[in-house]
Each structure stands twice: as C-alpha cells, then as structure tokens.
C-alpha cells in the first residue's frame, strides 16, 4: 500500500477514535482530510474521475469533483457530470415499492400473481418481499453473455420463463436481475404509469433531481462521464499489461429497475437527505425497508428491500453499490451518509467509503480495518455479479 494512502487511512482511524467533528474548524479539517484521502485513493486505484458527497445532520457538508470525466479529451469532472450507478438503482426501486406499500397499493406478503398476470405457475406464489431481497429462487434473465435467449429483451423473458426455479422461494439468497424486472412491472401496474415515470414523479421531481435519468452507455447524453476499465480486452493475448480502455454497458428498458439510473453525487446526496428525513417514506416504512429478509430456516438473508445490508452494531449501516464503480452508505443512527461515484469499473468504492466516513462519524467497536476496508460489510459485489448486464466491446 502506498505510504500516502496508509497515512490517510491512519488519519481516518484517528478520526473515528476521536469522534465526529463538532465545530466549523474541525469540519474543515475533516473535509481537508477527506479530500486528501480521495485524491490518494484515486491515484492508488487508477480512477480517472470521481464525485464525492458527505451528508451530516440533514445537510451536505462536503461535495467535490475530481479528475476526468473523459480521459482522451481531457474533460474534467464537474458537479453536474452524470455517472451511472447501475445496481444501486435497486435502492430507488426499493423506495418506489415501499411508497406503494405506504399508499396501500402493494402488500409485501402478497404473492406476485396478485399484481401480475400470465406468470409461469411456479412463479405465482413468490412473495413481493422475496423479489426485493433476492430470495425468490427465480432463474436469472442475465447470464455471462448478457440477456438469455437471442439477446432481445422480449425473447429473454420468454426464455427465462421456461427455466425451472433455482431454489424454493425463501430458501436461499441468489442475486439476479429477473427479480427487479418483475418489480418494475409491479410498480407500473400499481403505480399506473411506467416504472421510470413513477420514479421520476415520486423521487426525482420532488427533490429537483433535474440531471438524474435512466439509460446506459449507448445513450448520447451531454455531460455524462465515459466509463473505463483496466479489464483485458477479448482480443488481448495472455500476459498483456493492463491498459485503460472504454467499457460499454447495456441496460434494457425492462431492467432499468435493476440498474438504469444515471445521476450526480450532489443529487444523490439530496435524495439521501430526503430519505433520512422521512420525506420520501414515513420513518416506520423506511425502517421496515431496511430490515433484512429472513430465509425459510430463520436465518438472516443478505438483502433487505432493495438494499444490501451492512453492519448493525454498534452503528447501523445501510449500503448500496453498483457496477463496481458507484456506492453510497447511510449510517442512520449517526445522521451520516457518504456517496462516491466513479467512472472506473473495478474502483469498488464500497471498499473505501468507510475511510471517508471515518473523518465524520463516531468510532465503532474496533475501528476500521487497517487497509481501509470495512470488515462489517456483509456484501461484496464482483464486477461480474453485482451490476446490470454489461457488454464489453
């Protein structure tokens, strides 16, 4: 580990042990330390561009943009630069479903056949909550090559419907995109509008998230960051050195609920403030959303309603991440949240976001791990497993 990054991680540990900053001067110190930490982490991980925002006690106390949104044209990251959050979109879908629960239009315990017609017989008894928590047992509409079947979305749904269940509903956790494609249909049926329109009307618009949108890297969008990767190209010979190159990802419209949002750190921070303040969901409904699903044997699953779960003691943590390049984490009992958006597949900000939080929050038992990774996070997402379908070209 580079010396500078090691020193900053030590500072994060000391900040945790010292407690959260309480004065303007100490907040300025925390922001300066967070800035140095971010810059050192970008250098160590080869991250071209990044946005970061920290929310504390209902306001954004730190928000910065670093590096390049487009490397080849030397376009800097601006506060308005759009970044894909990929599977972190599932948190927005969780909120959308819970808004319908709050309105009395969806029951988490109801079989999905209550809201969706023409389902395969084996799917009809699956509960809404099991879709949200990836415990449905459904086969995945996405495989290593992309959508199953011919690659067209309608054919993919036909193909996955013909597959057997992978497990009995509630038997085990298995992350897949089929769950959230079906949740989008439930939102559309019970919200009386297309999924994306429902999220825009009930989440983006009230918070003036004017830049936030749905799409993928094939869309031509002004001010959107180019996504990069150091992963080998298909044509590379074995042993070729890693090199930065474009990464293309494709999210079909029917799977937007699982990975289609593009946004900015500032707009995402405002969304987190609204969520924490009870403006998107009543507090009791929000807390229900963050309760991890229990499996049939009584053990605790790995997800709640749209959210992968992190540690619970002594400070609760709720984390969402996507594409191995975007993450946000909420510390509900500390009034703290951190957002990190990058344009590098494999940046894995969920692995260093605790280092940023460490400058702003009280110490947990034991403090952070020496390498900046937080050992309490229960979910780790590999680039191939925890983002919406991607096509490498």
PDB file of N, CA and C in Angstrom, residues 91-100 195-213 267-275 279-281:
ATOM      1  N   UNK A  91     -31.929   0.448  -4.924  1.00  0.00           N
ATOM      2  CA  UNK A  91     -32.377   1.175  -3.734  1.00  0.00           C
ATOM      3  C   UNK A  91     -33.547   2.096  -4.078  1.00  0.00           C
ATOM      4  N   UNK A  92     -33.491   2.734  -5.249  1.00  0.00           N
ATOM      5  CA  UNK A  92     -34.603   3.573  -5.699  1.00  0.00           C
ATOM      6  C   UNK A  92     -35.842   2.721  -5.949  1.00  0.00           C
ATOM      7  N   UNK A  93     -35.639   1.529  -6.497  1.00  0.00           N
ATOM      8  CA  UNK A  93     -36.767   0.626  -6.713  1.00  0.00           C
ATOM      9  C   UNK A  93     -37.366   0.189  -5.383  1.00  0.00           C
ATOM     10  N   UNK A  94     -36.496  -0.078  -4.400  1.00  0.00           N
ATOM     11  CA  UNK A  94     -36.994  -0.403  -3.069  1.00  0.00           C
ATOM     12  C   UNK A  94     -37.858   0.708  -2.510  1.00  0.00           C
ATOM     13  N   UNK A  95     -37.410   1.956  -2.680  1.00  0.00           N
ATOM     14  CA  UNK A  95     -38.203   3.093  -2.208  1.00  0.00           C
ATOM     15  C   UNK A  95     -39.521   3.174  -2.971  1.00  0.00           C
ATOM     16  N   UNK A  96     -39.487   2.966  -4.289  1.00  0.00           N
ATOM     17  CA  UNK A  96     -40.714   3.031  -5.092  1.00  0.00           C
ATOM     18  C   UNK A  96     -41.738   2.002  -4.619  1.00  0.00           C
ATOM     19  N   UNK A  97     -41.281   0.776  -4.389  1.00  0.00           N
ATOM     20  CA  UNK A  97     -42.197  -0.266  -3.913  1.00  0.00           C
ATOM     21  C   UNK A  97     -42.739   0.099  -2.536  1.00  0.00           C
ATOM     22  N   UNK A  98     -41.871   0.598  -1.657  1.00  0.00           N
ATOM     23  CA  UNK A  98     -42.329   0.944  -0.310  1.00  0.00           C
ATOM     24  C   UNK A  98     -43.261   2.156  -0.322  1.00  0.00           C
ATOM     25  N   UNK A  99     -43.106   3.047  -1.293  1.00  0.00           N
ATOM     26  CA  UNK A  99     -44.078   4.129  -1.431  1.00  0.00           C
ATOM     27  C   UNK A  99     -45.459   3.573  -1.764  1.00  0.00           C
ATOM     28  N   UNK A 100     -45.489   2.535  -2.591  1.00  0.00           N
ATOM     29  CA  UNK A 100     -46.761   1.887  -2.910  1.00  0.00           C
ATOM     30  C   UNK A 100     -47.294   1.098  -1.715  1.00  0.00           C
ATOM     31  N   UNK A 195     -42.527   2.464 -15.062  1.00  0.00           N
ATOM     32  CA  UNK A 195     -41.633   2.461 -13.902  1.00  0.00           C
ATOM     33  C   UNK A 195     -40.792   3.733 -13.827  1.00  0.00           C
ATOM     34  N   UNK A 196     -40.106   4.084 -14.920  1.00  0.00           N
ATOM     35  CA  UNK A 196     -39.218   5.251 -14.896  1.00  0.00           C
ATOM     36  C   UNK A 196     -39.997   6.526 -14.607  1.00  0.00           C
ATOM     37  N   UNK A 197     -41.203   6.630 -15.142  1.00  0.00           N
ATOM     38  CA  UNK A 197     -42.027   7.809 -14.878  1.00  0.00           C
ATOM     39  C   UNK A 197     -42.431   7.873 -13.410  1.00  0.00           C
ATOM     40  N   UNK A 198     -42.707   6.717 -12.809  1.00  0.00           N
ATOM     41  CA  UNK A 198     -43.081   6.687 -11.392  1.00  0.00           C
ATOM     42  C   UNK A 198     -41.923   7.165 -10.520  1.00  0.00           C
ATOM     43  N   UNK A 199     -40.722   6.678 -10.794  1.00  0.00           N
ATOM     44  CA  UNK A 199     -39.560   7.115 -10.014  1.00  0.00           C
ATOM     45  C   UNK A 199     -39.302   8.602 -10.234  1.00  0.00           C
ATOM     46  N   UNK A 200     -39.412   9.051 -11.484  1.00  0.00           N
ATOM     47  CA  UNK A 200     -39.192  10.465 -11.771  1.00  0.00           C
ATOM     48  C   UNK A 200     -40.211  11.345 -11.047  1.00  0.00           C
ATOM     49  N   UNK A 201     -41.467  10.927 -11.041  1.00  0.00           N
ATOM     50  CA  UNK A 201     -42.524  11.742 -10.432  1.00  0.00           C
ATOM     51  C   UNK A 201     -42.474  11.726  -8.912  1.00  0.00           C
ATOM     52  N   UNK A 202     -42.122  10.592  -8.330  1.00  0.00           N
ATOM     53  CA  UNK A 202     -42.216  10.445  -6.878  1.00  0.00           C
ATOM     54  C   UNK A 202     -40.871  10.552  -6.153  1.00  0.00           C
ATOM     55  N   UNK A 203     -39.770  10.583  -6.907  1.00  0.00           N
ATOM     56  CA  UNK A 203     -38.460  10.717  -6.259  1.00  0.00           C
ATOM     57  C   UNK A 203     -37.631  11.840  -6.886  1.00  0.00           C
ATOM     58  N   UNK A 204     -37.432  11.820  -8.200  1.00  0.00           N
ATOM     59  CA  UNK A 204     -36.608  12.855  -8.828  1.00  0.00           C
ATOM     60  C   UNK A 204     -37.252  14.241  -8.720  1.00  0.00           C
ATOM     61  N   UNK A 205     -38.494  14.361  -9.179  1.00  0.00           N
ATOM     62  CA  UNK A 205     -39.128  15.678  -9.286  1.00  0.00           C
ATOM     63  C   UNK A 205     -39.283  16.394  -7.946  1.00  0.00           C
ATOM     64  N   UNK A 206     -39.773  15.735  -6.885  1.00  0.00           N
ATOM     65  CA  UNK A 206     -39.930  16.459  -5.617  1.00  0.00           C
ATOM     66  C   UNK A 206     -38.613  16.995  -5.059  1.00  0.00           C
ATOM     67  N   UNK A 207     -37.507  16.362  -5.430  1.00  0.00           N
ATOM     68  CA  UNK A 207     -36.198  16.758  -4.899  1.00  0.00           C
ATOM     69  C   UNK A 207     -35.393  17.569  -5.908  1.00  0.00           C
ATOM     70  N   UNK A 208     -36.030  17.912  -7.022  1.00  0.00           N
ATOM     71  CA  UNK A 208     -35.381  18.702  -8.077  1.00  0.00           C
ATOM     72  C   UNK A 208     -34.099  18.037  -8.580  1.00  0.00           C
ATOM     73  N   UNK A 209     -34.183  16.731  -8.744  1.00  0.00           N
ATOM     74  CA  UNK A 209     -33.056  15.971  -9.297  1.00  0.00           C
ATOM     75  C   UNK A 209     -33.137  16.051 -10.825  1.00  0.00           C
ATOM     76  N   UNK A 210     -32.831  17.232 -11.348  1.00  0.00           N
ATOM     77  CA  UNK A 210     -33.075  17.521 -12.760  1.00  0.00           C
ATOM     78  C   UNK A 210     -32.101  16.819 -13.699  1.00  0.00           C
ATOM     79  N   UNK A 211     -30.940  16.455 -13.229  1.00  0.00           N
ATOM     80  CA  UNK A 211     -29.967  15.764 -14.078  1.00  0.00           C
ATOM     81  C   UNK A 211     -30.209  14.258 -14.098  1.00  0.00           C
ATOM     82  N   UNK A 212     -30.819  13.726 -13.082  1.00  0.00           N
ATOM     83  CA  UNK A 212     -30.972  12.276 -12.950  1.00  0.00           C
ATOM     84  C   UNK A 212     -31.884  11.729 -14.040  1.00  0.00           C
ATOM     85  N   UNK A 213     -31.515  10.561 -14.557  1.00  0.00           N
ATOM     86  CA  UNK A 213     -32.229   9.976 -15.687  1.00  0.00           C
ATOM     87  C   UNK A 213     -32.001   8.467 -15.709  1.00  0.00           C
ATOM     88  N   UNK A 267     -26.981  15.277  -6.433  1.00  0.00           N
ATOM     89  CA  UNK A 267     -28.399  14.922  -6.468  1.00  0.00           C
ATOM     90  C   UNK A 267     -28.666  13.675  -5.632  1.00  0.00           C
ATOM     91  N   UNK A 268     -27.754  12.733  -5.669  1.00  0.00           N
ATOM     92  CA  UNK A 268     -27.911  11.536  -4.847  1.00  0.00           C
ATOM     93  C   UNK A 268     -27.841  11.886  -3.365  1.00  0.00           C
ATOM     94  N   UNK A 269     -26.987  12.835  -3.010  1.00  0.00           N
ATOM     95  CA  UNK A 269     -26.906  13.272  -1.611  1.00  0.00           C
ATOM     96  C   UNK A 269     -28.224  13.896  -1.161  1.00  0.00           C
ATOM     97  N   UNK A 270     -28.849  14.685  -2.029  1.00  0.00           N
ATOM     98  CA  UNK A 270     -30.140  15.277  -1.673  1.00  0.00           C
ATOM     99  C   UNK A 270     -31.210  14.202  -1.511  1.00  0.00           C
ATOM    100  N   UNK A 271     -31.128  13.157  -2.324  1.00  0.00           N
ATOM    101  CA  UNK A 271     -32.054  12.032  -2.190  1.00  0.00           C
ATOM    102  C   UNK A 271     -31.860  11.343  -0.843  1.00  0.00           C
ATOM    103  N   UNK A 272     -30.609  11.172  -0.429  1.00  0.00           N
ATOM    104  CA  UNK A 272     -30.325  10.540   0.858  1.00  0.00           C
ATOM    105  C   UNK A 272     -30.822  11.401   2.015  1.00  0.00           C
ATOM    106  N   UNK A 273     -30.655  12.718   1.903  1.00  0.00           N
ATOM    107  CA  UNK A 273     -31.176  13.614   2.938  1.00  0.00           C
ATOM    108  C   UNK A 273     -32.685  13.438   3.066  1.00  0.00           C
ATOM    109  N   UNK A 274     -33.382  13.438   1.931  1.00  0.00           N
ATOM    110  CA  UNK A 274     -34.841  13.299   1.955  1.00  0.00           C
ATOM    111  C   UNK A 274     -35.262  11.953   2.530  1.00  0.00           C
ATOM    112  N   UNK A 275     -34.525  10.911   2.187  1.00  0.00           N
ATOM    113  CA  UNK A 275     -34.845   9.586   2.719  1.00  0.00           C
ATOM    114  C   UNK A 275     -34.645   9.551   4.226  1.00  0.00           C
ATOM    115  N   UNK A 279     -38.959  12.279   4.105  1.00  0.00           N
ATOM    116  CA  UNK A 279     -39.708  12.988   3.066  1.00  0.00           C
ATOM    117  C   UNK A 279     -40.038  12.106   1.869  1.00  0.00           C
ATOM    118  N   UNK A 280     -39.359  10.984   1.718  1.00  0.00           N
ATOM    119  CA  UNK A 280     -39.694  10.026   0.665  1.00  0.00           C
ATOM    120  C   UNK A 280     -40.572   8.901   1.196  1.00  0.00           C
ATOM    121  N   UNK A 281     -40.322   8.500   2.420  1.00  0.00           N
ATOM    122  CA  UNK A 281     -41.090   7.463   3.098  1.00  0.00           C
ATOM    123  C   UNK A 281     -41.278   7.867   4.555  1.00  0.00           C
TER     124      UNK A 281
END
